[in-house]
Coordinates of C-alpha atoms in Angstrom, one line a residue:
M1 CA 108.6 41.4 129.3
A2 CA 108.5 39.4 126.1
R3 CA 111.8 38.1 124.9
S4 CA 112.9 39.1 121.5
R5 CA 113.4 36.1 119.3
T6 CA 116.1 35.7 116.7
P7 CA 114.4 34.9 113.4
K8 CA 114.8 31.3 112.3
F9 CA 117.4 30.8 109.7
D10 CA 115.8 30.2 106.3
A11 CA 118.3 28.6 104.0
S12 CA 115.9 28.8 101.0
E13 CA 115.5 32.5 101.4
V14 CA 119.2 33.2 102.0
I15 CA 120.3 31.2 99.0
T16 CA 117.6 32.6 96.7
N17 CA 118.4 36.2 97.7
E18 CA 122.1 35.5 97.1
I19 CA 121.3 34.4 93.5
I20 CA 119.0 37.3 93.0
R21 CA 121.7 39.8 94.0
I22 CA 124.1 38.2 91.5
I23 CA 121.7 38.2 88.6
E24 CA 120.6 41.8 89.3
R25 CA 124.2 42.7 88.4
G26 CA 123.7 41.2 85.0
V27 CA 126.0 38.3 85.8
L28 CA 125.6 34.5 85.2
P29 CA 128.8 33.2 86.9
W30 CA 128.0 29.6 86.1
R31 CA 128.5 30.4 82.4
K32 CA 132.1 31.2 82.9
P33 CA 134.5 28.4 81.8
W34 CA 136.3 27.1 84.8
T35 CA 138.1 24.1 86.3
A36 CA 139.5 23.9 89.8
G37 CA 142.3 21.5 90.3
G38 CA 141.4 19.5 87.2
S39 CA 137.7 19.1 88.2
S40 CA 134.8 21.0 86.6
R41 CA 132.5 20.1 89.5
P42 CA 132.7 20.9 93.2
L43 CA 133.7 17.9 95.3
R44 CA 133.0 16.7 98.8
V45 CA 135.8 16.0 101.1
G46 CA 135.9 12.4 100.0
G47 CA 136.0 13.3 96.3
E48 CA 132.3 12.7 95.5
P49 CA 130.9 15.4 93.2
Y50 CA 128.0 17.5 94.5
Q51 CA 124.8 17.2 92.6
G52 CA 121.6 19.3 91.9
V53 CA 121.3 22.6 93.7
N54 CA 124.5 22.2 95.7
N55 CA 126.5 21.6 92.6
F56 CA 125.0 24.8 91.1
L57 CA 125.6 26.9 94.2
L58 CA 129.2 25.8 94.8
T59 CA 130.0 26.2 91.1
M60 CA 128.8 29.7 91.3
R61 CA 130.7 30.4 94.5
T62 CA 133.9 28.8 93.2
V63 CA 133.9 31.0 90.1
M64 CA 133.1 34.2 92.0
A65 CA 135.7 33.7 94.7
G66 CA 138.3 32.4 92.3
H67 CA 139.0 29.2 94.3
S68 CA 141.6 26.9 92.7
S69 CA 140.5 23.8 94.7
P70 CA 137.3 21.9 93.9
F71 CA 137.1 20.5 97.4
W72 CA 134.5 21.7 100.0
M73 CA 134.1 20.5 103.6
T74 CA 132.5 21.3 106.9
L75 CA 134.4 22.8 109.9
P76 CA 134.4 19.4 111.8
Q77 CA 135.7 17.7 108.6
A78 CA 138.6 20.2 108.4
N79 CA 139.3 19.8 112.1
A80 CA 139.4 16.0 111.7
L81 CA 142.2 16.5 109.2
D82 CA 144.1 18.6 111.7
A83 CA 143.5 21.7 109.5
K84 CA 142.0 25.1 110.4
V85 CA 139.7 27.4 108.7
R86 CA 141.4 30.8 108.5
K87 CA 140.0 33.5 110.7
G88 CA 137.5 35.7 108.9
E89 CA 136.7 33.3 106.1
K90 CA 133.0 33.0 105.2
S91 CA 131.2 29.7 104.9
S92 CA 128.8 28.7 102.1
V93 CA 125.4 27.4 102.9
V94 CA 124.3 24.1 101.2
V95 CA 121.3 21.9 101.8
Y96 CA 120.4 18.3 102.2
Y97 CA 117.1 16.4 102.1
G98 CA 115.8 13.6 104.2
Q99 CA 112.5 12.0 105.1
S100 CA 110.6 11.5 108.3
R101 CA 108.0 8.9 109.1
K102 CA 105.2 9.8 111.5
D103 CA 103.0 7.0 112.7
A104 CA 99.4 7.3 113.8
G105 CA 100.4 7.9 117.3
G106 CA 102.2 11.1 116.3
E107 CA 105.7 9.7 117.0
D108 CA 108.4 11.0 114.7
D109 CA 111.0 8.5 113.3
R110 CA 113.9 9.7 111.2
S111 CA 115.7 6.4 111.1
D112 CA 116.5 4.6 107.8
G113 CA 114.6 1.4 108.8
D114 CA 111.6 0.1 106.9
D115 CA 108.1 0.9 108.3
H116 CA 105.4 -1.3 106.9
S117 CA 102.6 0.3 108.9
E118 CA 99.7 1.5 106.8
E119 CA 99.3 4.3 109.3
A120 CA 102.7 5.7 108.8
R121 CA 103.1 8.9 106.7
I122 CA 106.3 10.1 105.0
F123 CA 107.4 13.7 105.2
R124 CA 110.4 15.1 103.3
F125 CA 112.4 17.8 105.0
Q126 CA 115.2 20.2 104.1
K127 CA 118.1 21.1 106.3
S128 CA 121.2 23.3 105.7
Y129 CA 124.8 23.1 106.7
R130 CA 127.9 25.2 106.0
V131 CA 131.0 24.3 104.1
F132 CA 134.4 25.9 103.3
N133 CA 136.5 25.6 100.2
A134 CA 139.9 24.0 100.7
C135 CA 141.4 27.4 99.7
Q136 CA 140.0 28.8 102.9
I137 CA 141.7 26.3 105.1
D138 CA 145.3 26.0 106.3
G139 CA 147.0 22.7 107.0
L140 CA 145.2 20.4 104.5
P141 CA 147.2 17.7 102.6
D142 CA 148.4 18.6 99.1
S143 CA 145.9 16.1 97.7
F144 CA 143.2 18.8 98.2
F145 CA 145.0 21.1 95.8
P146 CA 145.5 19.1 92.6
D147 CA 147.3 20.6 89.7
P148 CA 145.0 22.1 87.0
E149 CA 144.7 20.2 83.8
P150 CA 145.7 22.0 80.6
V151 CA 142.7 23.6 78.8
P152 CA 142.2 21.8 75.5
E153 CA 142.2 23.8 72.2
H154 CA 139.5 23.2 69.6
A155 CA 139.4 24.2 66.0
P156 CA 136.9 27.0 65.3
S157 CA 133.5 25.7 64.0
E158 CA 134.6 22.1 64.0
P159 CA 133.0 19.2 65.9
I160 CA 134.6 18.1 69.1
P161 CA 134.7 14.3 68.8
H162 CA 133.7 13.2 72.3
M163 CA 131.0 15.8 72.5
Q164 CA 129.6 15.0 69.1
A165 CA 129.6 11.3 69.8
F166 CA 127.6 12.0 73.1
F167 CA 124.9 14.1 71.4
D168 CA 124.7 11.9 68.2
A169 CA 123.8 8.9 70.4
I170 CA 120.8 10.5 72.0
D171 CA 117.5 9.3 70.4
I172 CA 115.9 12.8 70.1
T173 CA 115.7 14.0 66.5
T174 CA 117.7 17.2 65.8
V175 CA 117.4 19.0 62.6
F176 CA 120.2 21.4 61.6
T177 CA 118.8 24.3 59.7
G178 CA 118.4 28.1 59.9
T179 CA 119.8 30.5 62.5
E180 CA 117.5 29.7 65.5
A181 CA 117.6 27.0 68.2
Y182 CA 114.4 25.6 69.7
Y183 CA 112.5 22.5 70.6
L184 CA 109.1 22.1 68.8
P185 CA 106.8 19.9 70.9
P186 CA 104.2 19.0 68.2
V187 CA 106.8 17.2 66.1
D188 CA 109.1 16.3 69.0
K189 CA 112.2 17.7 67.3
V190 CA 115.0 20.0 68.2
Y191 CA 116.1 22.6 65.6
M192 CA 119.6 23.9 65.7
P193 CA 121.9 26.1 63.5
S194 CA 124.9 24.3 62.0
I195 CA 128.1 24.2 64.0
T196 CA 129.7 26.3 61.3
R197 CA 127.8 29.3 62.7
F198 CA 129.6 29.0 66.0
Q199 CA 133.2 30.3 66.3
D200 CA 133.6 28.4 69.5
P201 CA 132.2 24.9 69.0
R202 CA 131.7 24.5 72.7
N203 CA 129.0 27.1 72.5
F204 CA 127.3 24.9 69.9
Y205 CA 127.1 22.0 72.3
G206 CA 126.0 24.3 75.1
V207 CA 123.0 25.4 73.0
W208 CA 122.3 21.9 71.9
A209 CA 122.2 20.7 75.5
H210 CA 119.8 23.5 76.3
E211 CA 117.4 22.5 73.6
L212 CA 117.6 18.8 74.4
A213 CA 116.8 19.7 78.0
H214 CA 113.6 21.2 76.8
A215 CA 112.8 18.0 74.9
T216 CA 113.1 15.9 78.1
K217 CA 109.8 17.6 79.3
A218 CA 107.8 15.5 76.8
P219 CA 105.2 13.3 78.3
H220 CA 106.9 10.1 77.1
R221 CA 110.2 11.2 78.7
L222 CA 110.2 13.1 82.0
N223 CA 106.7 14.5 81.7
R224 CA 107.7 18.0 83.1
D225 CA 104.8 20.4 83.0
F226 CA 104.7 23.9 84.5
G227 CA 101.4 24.8 82.9
F228 CA 100.5 26.9 79.8
S229 CA 103.8 28.4 78.5
K230 CA 104.3 31.4 76.3
F231 CA 107.3 33.7 75.9
G232 CA 107.7 35.8 79.0
N233 CA 105.2 34.1 81.4
T234 CA 106.2 32.3 84.6
S235 CA 105.8 28.8 83.1
Y236 CA 108.1 29.7 80.3
A237 CA 110.6 31.1 82.8
R238 CA 110.6 28.0 85.0
E239 CA 111.3 25.8 82.0
E240 CA 114.1 28.1 80.9
I241 CA 115.7 27.7 84.3
V242 CA 115.6 23.9 84.1
A243 CA 117.1 24.0 80.6
E244 CA 119.9 26.4 81.7
L245 CA 120.9 24.2 84.6
T246 CA 120.7 21.0 82.6
S247 CA 123.2 22.6 80.2
V248 CA 125.4 23.6 83.2
F249 CA 125.4 20.0 84.6
L250 CA 126.0 18.4 81.2
G251 CA 128.7 20.8 80.4
Q252 CA 130.6 19.9 83.6
T253 CA 130.7 16.3 82.4
L254 CA 131.6 17.0 78.8
G255 CA 133.7 20.2 78.9
F256 CA 131.5 23.1 77.7
T257 CA 129.6 25.9 79.5
A258 CA 125.9 26.7 79.3
H259 CA 125.1 28.9 76.3
T260 CA 122.1 30.3 74.6
L261 CA 121.8 32.3 71.3
E262 CA 120.3 35.2 73.3
M263 CA 121.4 36.4 76.7
N264 CA 119.7 39.7 77.3
A265 CA 117.8 41.7 79.9
A266 CA 114.6 39.7 79.2
Y267 CA 116.4 36.4 79.8
L268 CA 117.7 37.6 83.2
H269 CA 114.2 39.0 84.0
N270 CA 112.8 35.5 83.5
W271 CA 115.0 34.2 86.3
L272 CA 114.4 37.2 88.6
R273 CA 110.6 37.0 88.3
V274 CA 110.5 33.3 89.3
L275 CA 113.1 33.6 92.1
R276 CA 111.5 36.7 93.7
S277 CA 108.1 35.1 93.8
D278 CA 109.1 31.6 94.9
K279 CA 112.1 31.0 97.3
G280 CA 111.9 27.3 96.7
A281 CA 112.0 27.5 92.9
I282 CA 115.8 27.1 92.5
F283 CA 115.8 24.0 94.6
R284 CA 113.0 22.3 92.7
H285 CA 114.2 23.3 89.3
A286 CA 117.8 22.2 90.0
A287 CA 116.4 18.8 90.9
D288 CA 114.4 18.9 87.6
A289 CA 117.7 19.7 85.8
Q290 CA 119.6 16.9 87.5
R291 CA 116.9 14.5 86.4
A292 CA 117.1 15.8 82.8
C293 CA 120.9 15.6 82.8
D294 CA 120.8 12.0 84.1
Y295 CA 118.2 11.1 81.5
L296 CA 120.3 12.5 78.6
I297 CA 123.4 10.8 79.9
A298 CA 121.5 7.5 80.1
R299 CA 120.0 7.8 76.6
S300 CA 123.5 8.6 75.2
E301 CA 125.0 5.6 76.9
T302 CA 122.2 3.4 75.6
G303 CA 122.6 4.7 72.1
R304 CA 126.4 4.2 72.0
A305 CA 126.1 0.7 73.5
G306 CA 123.6 -0.2 70.8
R307 CA 125.9 1.1 68.1
S308 CA 128.8 -0.9 69.5
A309 CA 126.7 -4.0 69.6
E310 CA 125.8 -3.5 65.9
A311 CA 129.4 -3.0 64.9
A312 CA 130.5 -6.1 66.7

């Protein structure tokens, strides 16, 4: 008699289906303003912020569960701190990537050493593991539950100095005119409405981040190309996901949430069409977004350093 086999756990499929179910309810939880214990990003047990798709996933789960701590850890990490995960608490799946070298003889080597053999081939692999938020764990030190920082107040329709300085220093031309926001590749310019059209200035910076993310796809920047793009097709939808997540990641650093001038059924459908057809899409596009975020941060830092040098 043939033995029944338990289907192999597919982290990509599980995570993608989770996101699909959330979006089908018409919700984008990563757009909700939040901080947990003074941090706008989920943190590892040692305090390092998660990046890429894990940042996105744990941000979404923190918001939806209402966790007040930014810290996440594995069961062994909790046990090492003499703490216990409460009975019945559900873990969250996250992923990590590594690489494997296979030589001509077929031997698999996953060590970190150098292999100078011309016969060796490099393979990337994805694995998953499970983490719990500190709010799901009893017995942790108080340091895992920092006090929340006060939410700053901003005058309506007025620039927020540190955000304005960040964006002004990026060497991508932005023209402030009209009522629409978009990036125009033929002239390599971003077009934005004036901040005076935004009651909440944080939304202005969320939209600006979204459009600058599109500008990073230019060949002389990150050279990101999903093929011929027109409104509503898959290439367009993939680029929109990258821009959305770039705005999420930048907003965590600067203090705004992702925002677009339009958030309707068609926008949600863009996400769903891509995710339903490609279970690996969110992982690749979160990595694209992390690269775009890092690029914009680097360009802003370079621009501000140059201005400081000129003023000296």
